[in-house]
Amino acid sequence: MDREALLLAVMHAASEAALGRTDLEEQRKLDGRPFELRMRFGCDGPAVNDHTQSRGWSFDEKRRVLSLTIEPEIADDFPLVQSLQSERYEAVEGFWFHRPWLLKASCPTPSKREQGDDEAPSPVEPASTATFPPPRTGIAQFFTKTDARTHRRDNRPYTTTKVLAEGETPSGEGYDLVISGRLRRLTDGRVIACKSESPTEPPSCIISAQFDDVVIDTPGTSETLAKWLGA
């Protein structure tokens, strides 16, 4: 399953949850399915060093060093996580989709206002989870007491550096966080858990998965900048 297939499955699960229905039969079909998910980041250029961006890159022109950082985003204090956690899970680690309305990993096309037309509305891109309010869509690993602790990040960020050749520039299309593995059912049988804070609001949803590989690569070239196994 790719990004589009995962998000369409989330839409179905969210619809059923909003209607107060269970879709365990459909959810069981997802358990164990392999996936590769791409999440684009860094579209607006280098990150501002203000500790608000959870994914970003920077470039030291003097040293020619490209640095990329991706921090864990899904925290235990999020209401949906709390409703799932109770005593069944010791830890939850994962990422939010920053633009879940995009079925393909890509940078948004600049609006007309950004190109000089004041009549067109300018979309606001969430720079971090701190400014990205619910509802949210995410993907995470749920660790029980019996799961191997070696697969946990324990809030450690994914970081890497690369020295660029003279004349080589950072990507103008940002970079891709690529997660691959298998979907994994929760203890209640669901693979995608959804919860609404209000009947008038869409649900937030989290996909449960096992991460086999976490990769940072360059869009278009698929140049692998870093890879973590069993992350």
mmCIF file of N, CA and C in Angstrom, residues 9-92:
data_model
loop_
_atom_site.group_PDB
_atom_site.id
_atom_site.type_symbol
_atom_site.label_atom_id
_atom_site.label_comp_id
_atom_site.label_asym_id
_atom_site.label_seq_id
_atom_site.Cartn_x
_atom_site.Cartn_y
_atom_site.Cartn_z
ATOM 1 N N ALA A 9 -7.887 4.414 2.966
ATOM 2 C CA ALA A 9 -8.327 3.506 4.026
ATOM 3 C C ALA A 9 -8.664 4.285 5.290
ATOM 4 N N VAL A 10 -7.895 5.336 5.577
ATOM 5 C CA VAL A 10 -8.174 6.188 6.733
ATOM 6 C C VAL A 10 -9.510 6.902 6.554
ATOM 7 N N MET A 11 -9.785 7.391 5.357
ATOM 8 C CA MET A 11 -11.057 8.076 5.104
ATOM 9 C C MET A 11 -12.233 7.136 5.371
ATOM 10 N N HIS A 12 -12.103 5.890 4.959
ATOM 11 C CA HIS A 12 -13.181 4.919 5.191
ATOM 12 C C HIS A 12 -13.357 4.671 6.693
ATOM 13 N N ALA A 13 -12.238 4.477 7.398
ATOM 14 C CA ALA A 13 -12.314 4.222 8.839
ATOM 15 C C ALA A 13 -12.879 5.422 9.584
ATOM 16 N N ALA A 14 -12.499 6.637 9.158
ATOM 17 C CA ALA A 14 -12.998 7.851 9.804
ATOM 18 C C ALA A 14 -14.495 7.993 9.589
ATOM 19 N N SER A 15 -14.968 7.674 8.385
ATOM 20 C CA SER A 15 -16.391 7.760 8.091
ATOM 21 C C SER A 15 -17.188 6.798 8.969
ATOM 22 N N GLU A 16 -16.713 5.575 9.095
ATOM 23 C CA GLU A 16 -17.408 4.592 9.923
ATOM 24 C C GLU A 16 -17.415 5.022 11.392
ATOM 25 N N ALA A 17 -16.281 5.547 11.850
ATOM 26 C CA ALA A 17 -16.200 5.985 13.243
ATOM 27 C C ALA A 17 -17.151 7.146 13.500
ATOM 28 N N ALA A 18 -17.238 8.086 12.561
ATOM 29 C CA ALA A 18 -18.117 9.239 12.732
ATOM 30 C C ALA A 18 -19.584 8.831 12.754
ATOM 31 N N LEU A 19 -19.890 7.710 12.096
ATOM 32 C CA LEU A 19 -21.262 7.205 12.079
ATOM 33 C C LEU A 19 -21.547 6.261 13.249
ATOM 34 N N GLY A 20 -20.543 6.069 14.090
ATOM 35 C CA GLY A 20 -20.724 5.208 15.256
ATOM 36 C C GLY A 20 -20.761 3.731 14.929
ATOM 37 N N ARG A 21 -20.137 3.366 13.804
ATOM 38 C CA ARG A 21 -20.151 1.968 13.390
ATOM 39 C C ARG A 21 -18.758 1.374 13.505
ATOM 40 N N THR A 22 -18.693 0.062 13.680
ATOM 41 C CA THR A 22 -17.418 -0.645 13.688
ATOM 42 C C THR A 22 -17.216 -1.294 12.324
ATOM 43 N N ASP A 23 -15.986 -1.312 11.865
ATOM 44 C CA ASP A 23 -15.674 -1.904 10.565
ATOM 45 C C ASP A 23 -14.563 -2.944 10.712
ATOM 46 N N LEU A 24 -14.710 -3.805 11.719
ATOM 47 C CA LEU A 24 -13.665 -4.768 12.023
ATOM 48 C C LEU A 24 -13.375 -5.715 10.865
ATOM 49 N N GLU A 25 -14.392 -6.092 10.103
ATOM 50 C CA GLU A 25 -14.158 -7.012 8.985
ATOM 51 C C GLU A 25 -13.222 -6.389 7.959
ATOM 52 N N GLU A 26 -13.452 -5.127 7.610
ATOM 53 C CA GLU A 26 -12.572 -4.437 6.671
ATOM 54 C C GLU A 26 -11.193 -4.218 7.274
ATOM 55 N N GLN A 27 -11.168 -3.904 8.551
ATOM 56 C CA GLN A 27 -9.899 -3.657 9.224
ATOM 57 C C GLN A 27 -9.029 -4.915 9.278
ATOM 58 N N ARG A 28 -9.640 -6.052 9.460
ATOM 59 C CA ARG A 28 -8.878 -7.304 9.520
ATOM 60 C C ARG A 28 -8.155 -7.579 8.207
ATOM 61 N N LYS A 29 -8.718 -7.105 7.095
ATOM 62 C CA LYS A 29 -8.082 -7.303 5.791
ATOM 63 C C LYS A 29 -6.793 -6.493 5.654
ATOM 64 N N LEU A 30 -6.663 -5.444 6.478
ATOM 65 C CA LEU A 30 -5.473 -4.597 6.422
ATOM 66 C C LEU A 30 -4.316 -5.166 7.231
ATOM 67 N N ASP A 31 -4.613 -5.953 8.237
ATOM 68 C CA ASP A 31 -3.582 -6.468 9.141
ATOM 69 C C ASP A 31 -2.529 -7.261 8.372
ATOM 70 N N GLY A 32 -1.269 -6.872 8.548
ATOM 71 C CA GLY A 32 -0.166 -7.586 7.914
ATOM 72 C C GLY A 32 0.189 -7.116 6.523
ATOM 73 N N ARG A 33 -0.572 -6.184 5.961
ATOM 74 C CA ARG A 33 -0.289 -5.752 4.595
ATOM 75 C C ARG A 33 0.965 -4.873 4.554
ATOM 76 N N PRO A 34 1.839 -5.102 3.576
ATOM 77 C CA PRO A 34 3.040 -4.268 3.461
ATOM 78 C C PRO A 34 2.686 -2.876 2.945
ATOM 79 N N PHE A 35 3.473 -1.893 3.326
ATOM 80 C CA PHE A 35 3.232 -0.518 2.874
ATOM 81 C C PHE A 35 4.545 0.207 2.680
ATOM 82 N N GLU A 36 4.491 1.258 1.867
ATOM 83 C CA GLU A 36 5.592 2.215 1.747
ATOM 84 C C GLU A 36 4.973 3.598 1.689
ATOM 85 N N LEU A 37 5.245 4.389 2.691
ATOM 86 C CA LEU A 37 4.631 5.704 2.857
ATOM 87 C C LEU A 37 5.668 6.800 2.683
ATOM 88 N N ARG A 38 5.345 7.771 1.822
ATOM 89 C CA ARG A 38 6.220 8.932 1.623
ATOM 90 C C ARG A 38 5.585 10.173 2.240
ATOM 91 N N MET A 39 6.416 10.949 2.948
ATOM 92 C CA MET A 39 5.983 12.209 3.541
ATOM 93 C C MET A 39 6.998 13.285 3.163
ATOM 94 N N ARG A 40 6.554 14.281 2.397
ATOM 95 C CA ARG A 40 7.448 15.355 1.968
ATOM 96 C C ARG A 40 7.620 16.382 3.087
ATOM 97 N N PHE A 41 8.832 16.899 3.221
ATOM 98 C CA PHE A 41 9.089 17.960 4.202
ATOM 99 C C PHE A 41 10.141 18.906 3.643
ATOM 100 N N GLY A 42 10.240 20.064 4.265
ATOM 101 C CA GLY A 42 11.249 21.043 3.868
ATOM 102 C C GLY A 42 10.941 21.776 2.577
ATOM 103 N N CYS A 43 9.657 21.855 2.214
ATOM 104 C CA CYS A 43 9.277 22.513 0.957
ATOM 105 C C CYS A 43 9.601 24.004 0.946
ATOM 106 N N ASP A 44 9.571 24.643 2.104
ATOM 107 C CA ASP A 44 9.758 26.091 2.178
ATOM 108 C C ASP A 44 11.208 26.500 2.373
ATOM 109 N N GLY A 45 12.125 25.571 2.164
ATOM 110 C CA GLY A 45 13.532 25.894 2.327
ATOM 111 C C GLY A 45 14.052 25.502 3.689
ATOM 112 N N PRO A 46 15.226 25.993 4.073
ATOM 113 C CA PRO A 46 15.834 25.586 5.338
ATOM 114 C C PRO A 46 14.979 25.941 6.537
ATOM 115 N N ALA A 47 15.052 25.123 7.555
ATOM 116 C CA ALA A 47 14.256 25.315 8.757
ATOM 117 C C ALA A 47 14.762 26.510 9.550
ATOM 118 N N VAL A 48 13.827 27.185 10.190
ATOM 119 C CA VAL A 48 14.183 28.267 11.114
ATOM 120 C C VAL A 48 14.533 27.636 12.451
ATOM 121 N N ASN A 49 15.628 28.030 13.018
ATOM 122 C CA ASN A 49 16.097 27.415 14.265
ATOM 123 C C ASN A 49 15.347 27.984 15.460
ATOM 124 N N ASP A 50 14.036 27.656 15.530
ATOM 125 C CA ASP A 50 13.234 28.153 16.645
ATOM 126 C C ASP A 50 12.552 27.014 17.401
ATOM 127 N N HIS A 51 12.973 25.778 17.129
ATOM 128 C CA HIS A 51 12.490 24.596 17.851
ATOM 129 C C HIS A 51 10.994 24.345 17.668
ATOM 130 N N THR A 52 10.413 24.876 16.577
ATOM 131 C CA THR A 52 8.996 24.618 16.337
ATOM 132 C C THR A 52 8.776 23.618 15.205
ATOM 133 N N GLN A 53 9.789 23.387 14.403
ATOM 134 C CA GLN A 53 9.641 22.479 13.278
ATOM 135 C C GLN A 53 10.135 21.083 13.649
ATOM 136 N N SER A 54 9.275 20.098 13.421
ATOM 137 C CA SER A 54 9.638 18.727 13.758
ATOM 138 C C SER A 54 10.391 18.027 12.638
ATOM 139 N N ARG A 55 10.295 18.573 11.421
ATOM 140 C CA ARG A 55 11.055 18.028 10.285
ATOM 141 C C ARG A 55 11.666 19.189 9.522
ATOM 142 N N GLY A 56 12.929 19.088 9.207
ATOM 143 C CA GLY A 56 13.529 20.187 8.466
ATOM 144 C C GLY A 56 14.956 19.904 8.064
ATOM 145 N N TRP A 57 15.497 20.830 7.293
ATOM 146 C CA TRP A 57 16.886 20.718 6.857
ATOM 147 C C TRP A 57 17.556 22.087 6.927
ATOM 148 N N SER A 58 18.879 22.064 6.991
ATOM 149 C CA SER A 58 19.662 23.297 6.972
ATOM 150 C C SER A 58 20.924 23.037 6.162
ATOM 151 N N PHE A 59 21.544 24.112 5.692
ATOM 152 C CA PHE A 59 22.738 23.964 4.866
ATOM 153 C C PHE A 59 23.784 24.970 5.292
ATOM 154 N N ASP A 60 24.955 24.472 5.663
ATOM 155 C CA ASP A 60 26.092 25.299 6.022
ATOM 156 C C ASP A 60 26.912 25.524 4.745
ATOM 157 N N GLU A 61 26.766 26.703 4.142
ATOM 158 C CA GLU A 61 27.424 26.958 2.858
ATOM 159 C C GLU A 61 28.938 26.928 2.978
ATOM 160 N N LYS A 62 29.466 27.391 4.094
ATOM 161 C CA LYS A 62 30.920 27.432 4.248
ATOM 162 C C LYS A 62 31.503 26.028 4.316
ATOM 163 N N ARG A 63 30.868 25.152 5.071
ATOM 164 C CA ARG A 63 31.363 23.782 5.225
ATOM 165 C C ARG A 63 30.760 22.834 4.198
ATOM 166 N N ARG A 64 29.746 23.324 3.447
ATOM 167 C CA ARG A 64 29.057 22.520 2.425
ATOM 168 C C ARG A 64 28.326 21.340 3.050
ATOM 169 N N VAL A 65 27.838 21.491 4.276
ATOM 170 C CA VAL A 65 27.200 20.385 4.993
ATOM 171 C C VAL A 65 25.687 20.571 5.015
ATOM 172 N N LEU A 66 24.992 19.575 4.493
ATOM 173 C CA LEU A 66 23.536 19.512 4.547
ATOM 174 C C LEU A 66 23.141 18.695 5.772
ATOM 175 N N SER A 67 22.283 19.245 6.621
ATOM 176 C CA SER A 67 21.827 18.553 7.831
ATOM 177 C C SER A 67 20.316 18.388 7.773
ATOM 178 N N LEU A 68 19.846 17.188 8.094
ATOM 179 C CA LEU A 68 18.411 16.909 8.097
ATOM 180 C C LEU A 68 18.021 16.295 9.429
ATOM 181 N N THR A 69 16.878 16.728 9.958
ATOM 182 C CA THR A 69 16.396 16.245 11.251
ATOM 183 C C THR A 69 14.905 15.963 11.190
ATOM 184 N N ILE A 70 14.513 14.807 11.710
ATOM 185 C CA ILE A 70 13.099 14.449 11.832
ATOM 186 C C ILE A 70 12.876 13.985 13.265
ATOM 187 N N GLU A 71 12.007 14.667 13.966
ATOM 188 C CA GLU A 71 11.745 14.345 15.362
ATOM 189 C C GLU A 71 10.446 13.569 15.512
ATOM 190 N N PRO A 72 10.357 12.701 16.530
ATOM 191 C CA PRO A 72 9.088 12.012 16.808
ATOM 192 C C PRO A 72 7.995 13.037 17.070
ATOM 193 N N GLU A 73 6.776 12.740 16.619
ATOM 194 C CA GLU A 73 5.699 13.724 16.717
ATOM 195 C C GLU A 73 4.501 13.259 17.533
ATOM 196 N N ILE A 74 4.174 11.987 17.480
ATOM 197 C CA ILE A 74 2.974 11.512 18.165
ATOM 198 C C ILE A 74 3.302 11.275 19.638
ATOM 199 N N ALA A 75 2.639 12.025 20.486
ATOM 200 C CA ALA A 75 2.941 11.989 21.912
ATOM 201 C C ALA A 75 1.845 11.274 22.690
ATOM 202 N N ASP A 76 2.196 10.830 23.884
ATOM 203 C CA ASP A 76 1.257 10.088 24.721
ATOM 204 C C ASP A 76 0.083 10.939 25.193
ATOM 205 N N ASP A 77 0.228 12.277 25.150
ATOM 206 C CA ASP A 77 -0.829 13.123 25.688
ATOM 207 C C ASP A 77 -1.914 13.457 24.665
ATOM 208 N N PHE A 78 -1.793 12.960 23.429
ATOM 209 C CA PHE A 78 -2.845 13.199 22.447
ATOM 210 C C PHE A 78 -4.057 12.357 22.815
ATOM 211 N N PRO A 79 -5.277 12.943 22.809
ATOM 212 C CA PRO A 79 -6.470 12.228 23.291
ATOM 213 C C PRO A 79 -6.688 10.861 22.651
ATOM 214 N N LEU A 80 -6.471 10.744 21.342
ATOM 215 C CA LEU A 80 -6.683 9.454 20.692
ATOM 216 C C LEU A 80 -5.699 8.418 21.210
ATOM 217 N N VAL A 81 -4.447 8.830 21.391
ATOM 218 C CA VAL A 81 -3.444 7.907 21.932
ATOM 219 C C VAL A 81 -3.818 7.494 23.343
ATOM 220 N N GLN A 82 -4.258 8.445 24.147
ATOM 221 C CA GLN A 82 -4.646 8.129 25.522
ATOM 222 C C GLN A 82 -5.797 7.134 25.560
ATOM 223 N N SER A 83 -6.733 7.261 24.640
ATOM 224 C CA SER A 83 -7.881 6.350 24.630
ATOM 225 C C SER A 83 -7.480 4.940 24.238
ATOM 226 N N LEU A 84 -6.370 4.795 23.531
ATOM 227 C CA LEU A 84 -5.911 3.474 23.108
ATOM 228 C C LEU A 84 -4.915 2.862 24.077
ATOM 229 N N GLN A 85 -4.210 3.714 24.786
ATOM 230 C CA GLN A 85 -3.063 3.247 25.542
ATOM 231 C C GLN A 85 -3.437 2.444 26.783
ATOM 232 N N SER A 86 -4.151 3.048 27.684
ATOM 233 C CA SER A 86 -4.479 2.462 28.990
ATOM 234 C C SER A 86 -3.270 1.670 29.498
ATOM 235 N N GLU A 87 -3.462 0.380 29.786
ATOM 236 C CA GLU A 87 -2.348 -0.431 30.289
ATOM 237 C C GLU A 87 -1.824 -1.390 29.223
ATOM 238 N N ARG A 88 -2.307 -1.247 27.985
ATOM 239 C CA ARG A 88 -1.948 -2.217 26.951
ATOM 240 C C ARG A 88 -0.643 -1.891 26.241
ATOM 241 N N TYR A 89 -0.277 -0.608 26.211
ATOM 242 C CA TYR A 89 0.913 -0.208 25.470
ATOM 243 C C TYR A 89 1.862 0.578 26.370
ATOM 244 N N GLU A 90 3.136 0.233 26.260
ATOM 245 C CA GLU A 90 4.149 0.947 27.050
ATOM 246 C C GLU A 90 4.626 2.203 26.349
ATOM 247 N N ALA A 91 4.583 2.189 25.023
ATOM 248 C CA ALA A 91 5.070 3.346 24.273
ATOM 249 C C ALA A 91 4.393 3.413 22.914
ATOM 250 N N VAL A 92 4.285 4.641 22.401
ATOM 251 C CA VAL A 92 3.736 4.885 21.072
ATOM 252 C C VAL A 92 4.676 5.861 20.377
#
